[in-house]
mmCIF file of C-alpha atoms in Angstrom:
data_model
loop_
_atom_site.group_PDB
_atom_site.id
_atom_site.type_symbol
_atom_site.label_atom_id
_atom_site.label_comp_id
_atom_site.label_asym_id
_atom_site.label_seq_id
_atom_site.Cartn_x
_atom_site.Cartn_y
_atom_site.Cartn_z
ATOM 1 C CA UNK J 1 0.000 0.000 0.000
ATOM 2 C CA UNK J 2 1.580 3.354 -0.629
ATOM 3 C CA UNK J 3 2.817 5.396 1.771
ATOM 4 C CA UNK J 4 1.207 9.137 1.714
ATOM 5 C CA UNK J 5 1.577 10.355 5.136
ATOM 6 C CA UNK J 6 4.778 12.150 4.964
ATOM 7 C CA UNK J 7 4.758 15.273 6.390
ATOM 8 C CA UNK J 8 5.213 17.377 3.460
ATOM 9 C CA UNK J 9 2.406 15.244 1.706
ATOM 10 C CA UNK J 10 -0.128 16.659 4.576
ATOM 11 C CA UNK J 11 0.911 20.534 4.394
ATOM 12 C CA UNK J 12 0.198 20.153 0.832
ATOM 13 C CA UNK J 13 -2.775 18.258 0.957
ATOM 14 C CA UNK J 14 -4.363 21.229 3.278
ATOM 15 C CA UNK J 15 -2.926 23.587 0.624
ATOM 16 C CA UNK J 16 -5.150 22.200 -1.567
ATOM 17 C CA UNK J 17 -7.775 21.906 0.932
ATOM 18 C CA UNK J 18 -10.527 23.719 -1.719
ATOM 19 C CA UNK J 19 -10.591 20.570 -3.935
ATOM 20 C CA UNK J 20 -11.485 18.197 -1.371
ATOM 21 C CA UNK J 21 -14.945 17.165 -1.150
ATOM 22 C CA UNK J 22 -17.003 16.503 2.053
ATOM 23 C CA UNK J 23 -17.580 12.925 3.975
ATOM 24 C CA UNK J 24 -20.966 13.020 2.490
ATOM 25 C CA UNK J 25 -20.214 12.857 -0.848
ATOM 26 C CA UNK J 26 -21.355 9.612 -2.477
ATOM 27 C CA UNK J 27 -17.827 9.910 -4.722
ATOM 28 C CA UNK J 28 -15.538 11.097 -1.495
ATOM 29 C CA UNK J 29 -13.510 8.097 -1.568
ATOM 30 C CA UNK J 30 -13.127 7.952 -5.422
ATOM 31 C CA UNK J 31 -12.195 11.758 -5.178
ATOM 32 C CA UNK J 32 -9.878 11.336 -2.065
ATOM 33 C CA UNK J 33 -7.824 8.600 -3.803
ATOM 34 C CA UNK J 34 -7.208 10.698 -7.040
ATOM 35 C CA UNK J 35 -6.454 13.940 -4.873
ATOM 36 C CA UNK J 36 -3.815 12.176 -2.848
ATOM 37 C CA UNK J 37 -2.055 10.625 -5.433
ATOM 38 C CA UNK J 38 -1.612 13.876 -7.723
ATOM 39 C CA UNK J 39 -0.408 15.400 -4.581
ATOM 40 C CA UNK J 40 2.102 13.075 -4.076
ATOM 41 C CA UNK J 41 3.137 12.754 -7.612
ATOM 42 C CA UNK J 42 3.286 16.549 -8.740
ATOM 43 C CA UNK J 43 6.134 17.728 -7.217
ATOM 44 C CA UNK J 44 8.399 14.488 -7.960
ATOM 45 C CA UNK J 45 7.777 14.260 -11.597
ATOM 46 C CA UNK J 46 6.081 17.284 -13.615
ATOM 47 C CA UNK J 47 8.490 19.691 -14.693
ATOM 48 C CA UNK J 48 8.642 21.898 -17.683
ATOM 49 C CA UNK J 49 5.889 21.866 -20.391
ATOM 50 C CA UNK J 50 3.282 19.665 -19.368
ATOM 51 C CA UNK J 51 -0.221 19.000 -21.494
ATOM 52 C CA UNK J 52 -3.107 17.884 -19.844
ATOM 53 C CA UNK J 53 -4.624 15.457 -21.857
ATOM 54 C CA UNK J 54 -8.668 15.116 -21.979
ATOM 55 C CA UNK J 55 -8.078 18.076 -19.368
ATOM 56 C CA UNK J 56 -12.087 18.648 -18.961
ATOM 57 C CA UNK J 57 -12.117 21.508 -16.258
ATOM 58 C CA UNK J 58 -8.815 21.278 -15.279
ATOM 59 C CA UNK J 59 -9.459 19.845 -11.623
ATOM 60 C CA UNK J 60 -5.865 19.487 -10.715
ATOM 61 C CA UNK J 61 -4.378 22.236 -12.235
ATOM 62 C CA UNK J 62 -3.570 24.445 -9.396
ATOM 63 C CA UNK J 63 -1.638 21.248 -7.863
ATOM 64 C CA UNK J 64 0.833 20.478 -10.792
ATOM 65 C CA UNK J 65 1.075 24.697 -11.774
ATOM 66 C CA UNK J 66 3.866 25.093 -9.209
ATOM 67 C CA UNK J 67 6.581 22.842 -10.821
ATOM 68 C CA UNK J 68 6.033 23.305 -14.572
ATOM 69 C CA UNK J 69 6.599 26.417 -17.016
ATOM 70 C CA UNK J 70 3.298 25.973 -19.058
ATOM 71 C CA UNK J 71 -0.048 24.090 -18.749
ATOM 72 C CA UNK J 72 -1.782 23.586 -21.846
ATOM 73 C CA UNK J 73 -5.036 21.791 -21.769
ATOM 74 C CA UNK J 74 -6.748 19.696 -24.436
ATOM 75 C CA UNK J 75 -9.661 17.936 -25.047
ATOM 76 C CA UNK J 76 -11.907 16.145 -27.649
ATOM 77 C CA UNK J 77 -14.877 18.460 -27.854
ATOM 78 C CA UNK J 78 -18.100 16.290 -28.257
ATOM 79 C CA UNK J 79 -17.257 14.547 -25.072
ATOM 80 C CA UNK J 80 -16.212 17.645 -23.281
ATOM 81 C CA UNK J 81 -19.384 19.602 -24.411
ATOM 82 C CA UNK J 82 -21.794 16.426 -23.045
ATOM 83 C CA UNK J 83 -19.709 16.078 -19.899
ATOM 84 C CA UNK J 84 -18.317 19.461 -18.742
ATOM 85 C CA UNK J 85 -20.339 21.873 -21.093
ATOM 86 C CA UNK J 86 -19.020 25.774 -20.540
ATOM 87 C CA UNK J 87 -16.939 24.863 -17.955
ATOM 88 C CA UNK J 88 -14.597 22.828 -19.962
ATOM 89 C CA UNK J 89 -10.570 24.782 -20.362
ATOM 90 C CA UNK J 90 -9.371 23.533 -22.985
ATOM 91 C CA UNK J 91 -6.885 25.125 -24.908
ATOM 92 C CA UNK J 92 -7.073 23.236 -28.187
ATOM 93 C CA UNK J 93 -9.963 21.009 -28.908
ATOM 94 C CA UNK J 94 -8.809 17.620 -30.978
ATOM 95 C CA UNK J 95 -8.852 14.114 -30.945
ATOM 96 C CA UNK J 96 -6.079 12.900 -27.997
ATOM 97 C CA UNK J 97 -4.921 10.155 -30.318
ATOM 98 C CA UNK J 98 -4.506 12.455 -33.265
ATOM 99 C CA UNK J 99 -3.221 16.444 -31.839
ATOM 100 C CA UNK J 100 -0.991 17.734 -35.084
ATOM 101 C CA UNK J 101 1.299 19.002 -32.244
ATOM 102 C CA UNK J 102 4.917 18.555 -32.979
ATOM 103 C CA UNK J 103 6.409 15.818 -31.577
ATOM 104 C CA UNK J 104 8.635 16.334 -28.587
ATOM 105 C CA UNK J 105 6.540 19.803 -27.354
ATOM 106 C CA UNK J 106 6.278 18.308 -24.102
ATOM 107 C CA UNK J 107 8.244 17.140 -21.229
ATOM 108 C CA UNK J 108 5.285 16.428 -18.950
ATOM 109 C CA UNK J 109 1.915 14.319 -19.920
ATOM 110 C CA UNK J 110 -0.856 14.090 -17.510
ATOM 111 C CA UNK J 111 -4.045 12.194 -18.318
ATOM 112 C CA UNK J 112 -6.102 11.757 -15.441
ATOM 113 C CA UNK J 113 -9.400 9.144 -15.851
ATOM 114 C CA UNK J 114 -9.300 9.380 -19.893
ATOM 115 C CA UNK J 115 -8.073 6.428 -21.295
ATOM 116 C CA UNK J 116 -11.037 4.102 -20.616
ATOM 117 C CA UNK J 117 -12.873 6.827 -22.719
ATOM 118 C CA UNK J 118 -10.511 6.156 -25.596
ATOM 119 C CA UNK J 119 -11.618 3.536 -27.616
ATOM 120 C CA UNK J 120 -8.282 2.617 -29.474
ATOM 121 C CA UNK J 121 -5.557 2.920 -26.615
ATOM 122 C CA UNK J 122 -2.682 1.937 -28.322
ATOM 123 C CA UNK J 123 -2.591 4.959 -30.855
ATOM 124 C CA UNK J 124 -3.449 6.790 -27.099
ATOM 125 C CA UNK J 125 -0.325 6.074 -26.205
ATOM 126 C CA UNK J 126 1.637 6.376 -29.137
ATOM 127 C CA UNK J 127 0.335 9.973 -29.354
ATOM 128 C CA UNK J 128 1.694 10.214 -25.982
ATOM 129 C CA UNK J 129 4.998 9.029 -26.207
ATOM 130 C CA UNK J 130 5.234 10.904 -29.774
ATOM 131 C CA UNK J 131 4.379 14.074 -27.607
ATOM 132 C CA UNK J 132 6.933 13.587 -24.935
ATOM 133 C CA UNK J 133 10.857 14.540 -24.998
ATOM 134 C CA UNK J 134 13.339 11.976 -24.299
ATOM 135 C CA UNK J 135 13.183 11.105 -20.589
ATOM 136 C CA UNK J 136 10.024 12.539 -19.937
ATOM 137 C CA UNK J 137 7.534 11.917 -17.874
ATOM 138 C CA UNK J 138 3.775 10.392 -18.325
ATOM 139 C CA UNK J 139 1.071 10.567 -15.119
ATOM 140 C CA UNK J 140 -1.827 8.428 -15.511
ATOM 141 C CA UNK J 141 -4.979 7.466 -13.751
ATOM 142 C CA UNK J 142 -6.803 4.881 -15.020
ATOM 143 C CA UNK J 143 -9.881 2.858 -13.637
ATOM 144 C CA UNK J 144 -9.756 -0.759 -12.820
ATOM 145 C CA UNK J 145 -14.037 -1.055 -11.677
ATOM 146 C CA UNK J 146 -16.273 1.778 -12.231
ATOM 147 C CA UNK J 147 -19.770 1.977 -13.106
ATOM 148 C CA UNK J 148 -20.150 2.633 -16.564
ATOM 149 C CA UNK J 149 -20.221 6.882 -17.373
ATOM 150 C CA UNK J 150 -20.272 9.657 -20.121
ATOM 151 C CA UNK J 151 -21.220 7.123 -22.057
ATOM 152 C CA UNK J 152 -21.434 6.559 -25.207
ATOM 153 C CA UNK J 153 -17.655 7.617 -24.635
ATOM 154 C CA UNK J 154 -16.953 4.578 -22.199
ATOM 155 C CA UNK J 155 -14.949 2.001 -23.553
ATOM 156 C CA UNK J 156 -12.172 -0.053 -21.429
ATOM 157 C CA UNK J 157 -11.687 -0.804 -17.776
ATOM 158 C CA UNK J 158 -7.643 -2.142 -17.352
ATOM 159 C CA UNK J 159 -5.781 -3.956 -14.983
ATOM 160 C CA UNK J 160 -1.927 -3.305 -13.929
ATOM 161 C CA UNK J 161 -1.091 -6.069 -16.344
ATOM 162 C CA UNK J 162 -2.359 -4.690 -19.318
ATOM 163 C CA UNK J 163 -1.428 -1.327 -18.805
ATOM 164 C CA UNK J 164 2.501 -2.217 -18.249
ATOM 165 C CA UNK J 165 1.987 -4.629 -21.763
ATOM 166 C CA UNK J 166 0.218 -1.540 -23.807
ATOM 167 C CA UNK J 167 3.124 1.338 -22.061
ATOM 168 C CA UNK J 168 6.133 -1.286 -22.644
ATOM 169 C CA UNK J 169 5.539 -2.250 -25.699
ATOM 170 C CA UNK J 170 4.968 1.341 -26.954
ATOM 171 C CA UNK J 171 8.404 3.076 -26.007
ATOM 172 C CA UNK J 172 7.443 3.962 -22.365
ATOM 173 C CA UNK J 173 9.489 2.318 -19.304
ATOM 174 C CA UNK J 174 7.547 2.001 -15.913
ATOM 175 C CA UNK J 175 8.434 4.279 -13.024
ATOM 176 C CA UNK J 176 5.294 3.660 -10.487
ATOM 177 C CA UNK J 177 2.441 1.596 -10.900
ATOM 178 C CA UNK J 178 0.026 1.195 -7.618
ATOM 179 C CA UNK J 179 -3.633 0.527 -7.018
ATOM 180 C CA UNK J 180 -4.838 3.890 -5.384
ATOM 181 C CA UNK J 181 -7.484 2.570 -3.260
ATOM 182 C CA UNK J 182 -7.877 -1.141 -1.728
ATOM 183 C CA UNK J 183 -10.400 -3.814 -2.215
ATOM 184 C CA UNK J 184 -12.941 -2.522 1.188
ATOM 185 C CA UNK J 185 -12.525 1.079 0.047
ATOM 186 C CA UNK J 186 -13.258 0.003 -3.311
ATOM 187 C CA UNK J 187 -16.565 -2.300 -2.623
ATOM 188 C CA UNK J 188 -18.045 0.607 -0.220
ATOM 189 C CA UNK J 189 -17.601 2.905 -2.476
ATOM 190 C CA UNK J 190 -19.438 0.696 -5.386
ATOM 191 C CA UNK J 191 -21.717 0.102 -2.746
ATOM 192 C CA UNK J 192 -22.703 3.819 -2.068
ATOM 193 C CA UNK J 193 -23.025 4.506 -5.744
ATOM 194 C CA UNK J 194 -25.269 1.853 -6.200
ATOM 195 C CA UNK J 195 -27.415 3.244 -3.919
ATOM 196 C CA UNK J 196 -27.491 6.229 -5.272
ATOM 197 C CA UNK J 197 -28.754 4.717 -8.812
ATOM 198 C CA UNK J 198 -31.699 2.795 -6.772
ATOM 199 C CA UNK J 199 -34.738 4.008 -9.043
ATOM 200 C CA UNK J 200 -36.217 3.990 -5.148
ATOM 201 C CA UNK J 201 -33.992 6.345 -4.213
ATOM 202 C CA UNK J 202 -35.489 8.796 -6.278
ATOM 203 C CA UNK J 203 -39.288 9.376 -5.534
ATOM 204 C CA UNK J 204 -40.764 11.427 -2.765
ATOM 205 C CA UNK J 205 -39.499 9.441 0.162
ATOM 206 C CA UNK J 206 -35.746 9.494 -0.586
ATOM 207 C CA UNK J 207 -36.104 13.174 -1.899
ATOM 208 C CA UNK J 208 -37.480 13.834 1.829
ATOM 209 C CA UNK J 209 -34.427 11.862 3.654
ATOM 210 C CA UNK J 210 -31.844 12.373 1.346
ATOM 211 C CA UNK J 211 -29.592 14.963 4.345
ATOM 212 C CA UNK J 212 -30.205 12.413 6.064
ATOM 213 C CA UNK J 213 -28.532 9.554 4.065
ATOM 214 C CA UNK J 214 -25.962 12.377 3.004
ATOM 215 C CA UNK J 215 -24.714 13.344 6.102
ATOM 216 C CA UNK J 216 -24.959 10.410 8.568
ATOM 217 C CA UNK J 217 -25.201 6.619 5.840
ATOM 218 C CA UNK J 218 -22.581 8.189 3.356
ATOM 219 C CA UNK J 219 -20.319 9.950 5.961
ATOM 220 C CA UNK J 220 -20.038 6.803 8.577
ATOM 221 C CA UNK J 221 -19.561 4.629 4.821
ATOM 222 C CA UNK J 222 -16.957 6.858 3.497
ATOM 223 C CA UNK J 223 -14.825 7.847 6.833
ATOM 224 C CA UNK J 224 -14.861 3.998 7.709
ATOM 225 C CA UNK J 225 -13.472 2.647 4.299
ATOM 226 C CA UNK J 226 -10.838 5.678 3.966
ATOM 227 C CA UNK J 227 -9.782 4.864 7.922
ATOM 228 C CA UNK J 228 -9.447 0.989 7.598
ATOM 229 C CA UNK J 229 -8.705 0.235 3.827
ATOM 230 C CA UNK J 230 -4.927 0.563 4.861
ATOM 231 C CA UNK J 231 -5.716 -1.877 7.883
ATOM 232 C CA UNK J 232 -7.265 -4.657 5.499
ATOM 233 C CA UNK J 233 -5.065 -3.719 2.449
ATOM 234 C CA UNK J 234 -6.133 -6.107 -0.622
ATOM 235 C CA UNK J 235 -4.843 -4.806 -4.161
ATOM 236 C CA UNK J 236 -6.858 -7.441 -6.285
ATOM 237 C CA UNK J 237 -9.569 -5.245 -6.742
ATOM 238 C CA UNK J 238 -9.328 -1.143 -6.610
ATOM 239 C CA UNK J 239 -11.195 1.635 -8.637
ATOM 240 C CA UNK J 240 -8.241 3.526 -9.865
ATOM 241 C CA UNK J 241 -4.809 3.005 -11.158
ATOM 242 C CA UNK J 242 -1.733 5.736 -10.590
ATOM 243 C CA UNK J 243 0.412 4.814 -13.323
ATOM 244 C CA UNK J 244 4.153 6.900 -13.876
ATOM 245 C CA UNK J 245 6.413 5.976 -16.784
ATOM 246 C CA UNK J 246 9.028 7.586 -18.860
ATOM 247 C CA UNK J 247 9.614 8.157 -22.014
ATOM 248 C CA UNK J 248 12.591 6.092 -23.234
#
């Protein structure tokens, strides 16, 4: 299980305090997972020009702004219009496996819960690597189990098997690879969600005691499996993926 609990990992993460979201959140440990990990990974790997690729609103922005000259943002915009509408910032709007940006105009990639949306993943990551100077660096998150969203643009779920096959075999060499959240984070997290989609859920009666599922069901669920999934660590089955690799 990784180790986040540096010192310098918590002054950051209440830095950054403004993108957390509260306990009673039916997506808090989904969101906590991905907000910890770009934490820890910004300052040890972005540097220079860095593209964010599918960027949507740019969520993590203000994390990785500190150690990089530029942050350009880009996104394909059918998707981005159905998913993020006018508050999509993207820069340049194109197909991610297809830019027309020279080759080597970046020396930072960060793609953060896009390439399960991206139906043919190896030109993904050929565009990727094509993108990247020598030596530099790609961050990836990438969903292992997730109910199925923005569709029609929903393609792929991956384990860490495939995803070190597909980055090896196109130029990349792996740096980290690490399932973000455990196995009991991961099922009470599907479990809240799946609540949430109950047709039930929705008439009169939930619409009356919805605070009340909010703030006491969702916030005992969600403190519980981000307290103990380090206790009862299991990495066969996680949401997300963190994936770092370099550009060979």
């Amino acid at each position: 299980m990784p180790d986040l609990q540096g010192g310098v990992f918590k002054i950051m993460q209440n830095r950054y305090h403004f993108l957390k979201i509260p306990y009673r959140s039916p997506i808090k440990i989904a969101n906590e997972g991905l907000l910890s990990s770009m934490l820890a990974v910004a300052p040890k790997y972005a540097e220079g020009k860095l593209v964010d690729l599918g960027c949507g609103t740019r969520p993590y922005e203000t994390i990785f702004k500190p150690y990089v000259d530029s942050y350009f943002g880009i996104d394909y915009e059918s998707s981005a219009e159905s998913n993020y509408g006018d508050q999509t910032r993207a820069d340049l709007y194109v197909d991610c496996t297809e830019t027309g940006i020279d080759e080597e105009s970046f020396d930072t990639v960060l793609s953060t819960q896009v390439m399960e949306h991206v139906y043919d993943t190896d030109k993904y990551v050929k565009e990727c690597h094509r993108l990247l100077k020598k030596g530099g660096k790609g961050i990836f998150t990438i969903p292992m189990s997730w109910r199925c969203h923005a569709e029609p643009y929903d393609y792929h779920r991956f384990t860490k098997y495939s995803l070190e096959k597909i980055f090896t075999e196109n130029g990349f060499e792996i740096v980290e690879l690490r399932e973000i959240e455990g196995a009991l984070a991961s099922t009470i997290q599907h479990l809240i969600v799946f609540l949430c989609n109950r047709p039930g859920f929705r008439n009169v009666l939930f619409r009356a005691i919805k605070k009340l599922i909010n703030t006491v069901l969702f916030t005992v669920l969600n403190y519980s499996a981000l307290k103990l999934d380090r206790y009862f660590w299991d990495e066969k089955l996680c949401l997300n993926y963190l994936l770092v690799v370099q550009k060979k």
